[in-house]
Amino acid sequence: MNRRNVHYIGHYNDRSRYPLVDNKLNTKIVAREAGLAIPELIHVVKTQHEIETLEKIIAPLTEFVAKPAQGSGGKGILVVRGREEDQFIKSNGSPISTAEIKRHLTNTISGLHSLGGRTDIAFLEELVRVDESFKAFSHEGVPDIRLIIFKGFPIMGMLRLTTRVSDGKANLHQGAIGVGLGIASGKPVRAVQHDRVVTAHPDTGADLDELRIPDWPELLHLAASTFEVTELGYLGCDIVIDKDKGPLILELNARPGLSIQLANDAGLIPRLEAIEALDSRRMGVAERVAYSQANF
Ligand SMILES: Nc1ncnc2c1ncn2[C@@H]1O[C@H](COP(=O)(O)OP(=O)(O)O)[C@@H](O)[C@H]1O
Ligand SMILES: [Mg+2]
């Protein structure tokens, strides 16, 4: 199964397009140019000199998220959700000073949080706020929705819920819950945490079967549109839902993981083969989404 998925990635993804998705800042810029909704960029930090002058940028802010352009797995993501006098407040409620934020960004640009430890760029973006419908299902953070987009078709989906152990980040390796989602309606299939089936959120006790995703059709359209933008045939598209702005593209991944199969109790191969059997060259976003909703 693993090898066959690698075959799909190698065959359908042109390596020259990877820099577009391996760098979150590039993804944001290209998605925004294409008119796709994203959390707005606030500021980019490339050098130590720019960190020295950061105070002026964050002084008027009460909330923001700082992240490495080439980070992954939730590493180096600093979520600031408020401030009290001269301290900022992190997503877990603990305070952080401006000096500590500057140190965090120094570490980020030196590559501490980045793939292979390469020097990196840090950026600040808007804080996404949890939609009402997810409040009972998340702990101090924003859930995200992973969709596998194959040749522009959403073929499998998974909601990732933040937990106390995942520290406000919706990353499975950090202990977030993965909830498989039917493509037709976005309803839950089953949920796993650390590769084991769970039925309730460990922190809130909410029954995971009761989960519903708002704006599901709009969300599928947004995700399917990333095919035209990236020209990558096999893509993991991560979307967050802001309570006011609705679905926003958070990041794209050219080598998405396979745990989505576990959360859906289903394999990707039959769905990949179904799409390969279609002549989809002339199918637009709406037609592809309609096919996926009817079949997956
Ligand atoms: N702008 C934001 N507002 C609120 N939470 C965020 C924001 N960006 C990221 N997060 C949280 O951090 C997690 C990881 O962020 P992401 O950009 O996907 O980086 P990574 O590549 O490390 O997974 C997200 O799933 C979400 O829970
Ligand atoms: Mg992510």
JSON list of C-alpha atoms and ligand atoms in Angstrom, two decimals, residues 24 39 65 67 71-75 77 79 125-128 141-144 162 168-171 238 240 250-251, ligand 1:
[
{"chain": "A", "resi": 24, "resn": "LYS", "atom": "CA", "xyz": [4.00, 27.89, 3.47]},
{"chain": "A", "resi": 39, "resn": "PRO", "atom": "CA", "xyz": [-5.50, 33.39, 6.85]},
{"chain": "A", "resi": 65, "resn": "VAL", "atom": "CA", "xyz": [0.22, 33.17, 14.86]},
{"chain": "A", "resi": 67, "resn": "LYS", "atom": "CA", "xyz": [5.29, 30.05, 12.12]},
{"chain": "A", "resi": 71, "resn": "GLY", "atom": "CA", "xyz": [7.99, 23.80, 9.35]},
{"chain": "A", "resi": 72, "resn": "SER", "atom": "CA", "xyz": [5.90, 20.67, 9.68]},
{"chain": "A", "resi": 73, "resn": "GLY", "atom": "CA", "xyz": [4.11, 18.60, 12.30]},
{"chain": "A", "resi": 74, "resn": "GLY", "atom": "CA", "xyz": [3.15, 21.68, 14.31]},
{"chain": "A", "resi": 75, "resn": "LYS", "atom": "CA", "xyz": [6.77, 22.45, 15.22]},
{"chain": "A", "resi": 77, "resn": "ILE", "atom": "CA", "xyz": [4.00, 27.29, 15.70]},
{"chain": "A", "resi": 79, "resn": "VAL", "atom": "CA", "xyz": [-0.33, 30.85, 18.76]},
{"chain": "A", "resi": 125, "resn": "GLU", "atom": "CA", "xyz": [-0.49, 35.53, 10.14]},
{"chain": "A", "resi": 126, "resn": "GLU", "atom": "CA", "xyz": [-3.99, 36.18, 11.40]},
{"chain": "A", "resi": 127, "resn": "LEU", "atom": "CA", "xyz": [-5.31, 34.02, 14.20]},
{"chain": "A", "resi": 128, "resn": "VAL", "atom": "CA", "xyz": [-8.10, 31.74, 13.01]},
{"chain": "A", "resi": 141, "resn": "GLY", "atom": "CA", "xyz": [-7.00, 25.27, 19.30]},
{"chain": "A", "resi": 142, "resn": "VAL", "atom": "CA", "xyz": [-8.35, 25.21, 15.78]},
{"chain": "A", "resi": 143, "resn": "PRO", "atom": "CA", "xyz": [-9.21, 21.88, 14.14]},
{"chain": "A", "resi": 144, "resn": "ASP", "atom": "CA", "xyz": [-8.11, 21.44, 10.54]},
{"chain": "A", "resi": 162, "resn": "THR", "atom": "CA", "xyz": [-6.86, 19.56, 18.92]},
{"chain": "A", "resi": 168, "resn": "GLY", "atom": "CA", "xyz": [-3.58, 23.51, 20.63]},
{"chain": "A", "resi": 169, "resn": "LYS", "atom": "CA", "xyz": [-2.29, 22.16, 17.31]},
{"chain": "A", "resi": 170, "resn": "ALA", "atom": "CA", "xyz": [-4.20, 19.81, 15.06]},
{"chain": "A", "resi": 171, "resn": "ASN", "atom": "CA", "xyz": [-1.25, 17.51, 14.29]},
{"chain": "A", "resi": 238, "resn": "ASP", "atom": "CA", "xyz": [-5.44, 21.46, 4.78]},
{"chain": "A", "resi": 240, "resn": "VAL", "atom": "CA", "xyz": [-9.35, 25.59, 8.69]},
{"chain": "A", "resi": 250, "resn": "LEU", "atom": "CA", "xyz": [-3.91, 26.61, 5.73]},
{"chain": "A", "resi": 251, "resn": "GLU", "atom": "CA", "xyz": [-1.29, 24.57, 3.92]},
{"chain": "B", "resi": 1, "resn": "LIG", "atom": "N1", "xyz": [-3.53, 31.04, 11.81]},
{"chain": "B", "resi": 1, "resn": "LIG", "atom": "C1", "xyz": [-3.82, 30.10, 12.71]},
{"chain": "B", "resi": 1, "resn": "LIG", "atom": "N2", "xyz": [-4.77, 30.31, 13.65]},
{"chain": "B", "resi": 1, "resn": "LIG", "atom": "C2", "xyz": [-5.04, 29.36, 14.58]},
{"chain": "B", "resi": 1, "resn": "LIG", "atom": "N3", "xyz": [-4.44, 28.16, 14.65]},
{"chain": "B", "resi": 1, "resn": "LIG", "atom": "C3", "xyz": [-3.49, 27.88, 13.73]},
{"chain": "B", "resi": 1, "resn": "LIG", "atom": "C4", "xyz": [-3.13, 28.83, 12.71]},
{"chain": "B", "resi": 1, "resn": "LIG", "atom": "N4", "xyz": [-2.16, 28.27, 11.96]},
{"chain": "B", "resi": 1, "resn": "LIG", "atom": "C5", "xyz": [-1.93, 27.04, 12.47]},
{"chain": "B", "resi": 1, "resn": "LIG", "atom": "N5", "xyz": [-2.71, 26.79, 13.54]},
{"chain": "B", "resi": 1, "resn": "LIG", "atom": "C6", "xyz": [-2.76, 25.54, 14.33]},
{"chain": "B", "resi": 1, "resn": "LIG", "atom": "O1", "xyz": [-1.51, 24.86, 14.22]},
{"chain": "B", "resi": 1, "resn": "LIG", "atom": "C7", "xyz": [-1.66, 23.63, 13.47]},
{"chain": "B", "resi": 1, "resn": "LIG", "atom": "C8", "xyz": [-0.46, 23.42, 12.55]},
{"chain": "B", "resi": 1, "resn": "LIG", "atom": "O2", "xyz": [-0.37, 24.48, 11.61]},
{"chain": "B", "resi": 1, "resn": "LIG", "atom": "P1", "xyz": [0.11, 24.27, 10.11]},
{"chain": "B", "resi": 1, "resn": "LIG", "atom": "O3", "xyz": [0.13, 25.59, 9.44]},
{"chain": "B", "resi": 1, "resn": "LIG", "atom": "O4", "xyz": [-0.70, 23.21, 9.49]},
{"chain": "B", "resi": 1, "resn": "LIG", "atom": "O5", "xyz": [1.62, 23.78, 10.26]},
{"chain": "B", "resi": 1, "resn": "LIG", "atom": "P2", "xyz": [2.29, 22.32, 10.21]},
{"chain": "B", "resi": 1, "resn": "LIG", "atom": "O6", "xyz": [2.90, 22.23, 8.86]},
{"chain": "B", "resi": 1, "resn": "LIG", "atom": "O7", "xyz": [3.32, 22.36, 11.28]},
{"chain": "B", "resi": 1, "resn": "LIG", "atom": "O8", "xyz": [1.22, 21.31, 10.40]},
{"chain": "B", "resi": 1, "resn": "LIG", "atom": "C9", "xyz": [-2.96, 23.77, 12.72]},
{"chain": "B", "resi": 1, "resn": "LIG", "atom": "O9", "xyz": [-3.52, 22.50, 12.46]},
{"chain": "B", "resi": 1, "resn": "LIG", "atom": "C10", "xyz": [-3.81, 24.60, 13.70]},
{"chain": "B", "resi": 1, "resn": "LIG", "atom": "O10", "xyz": [-4.37, 23.77, 14.71]}
]
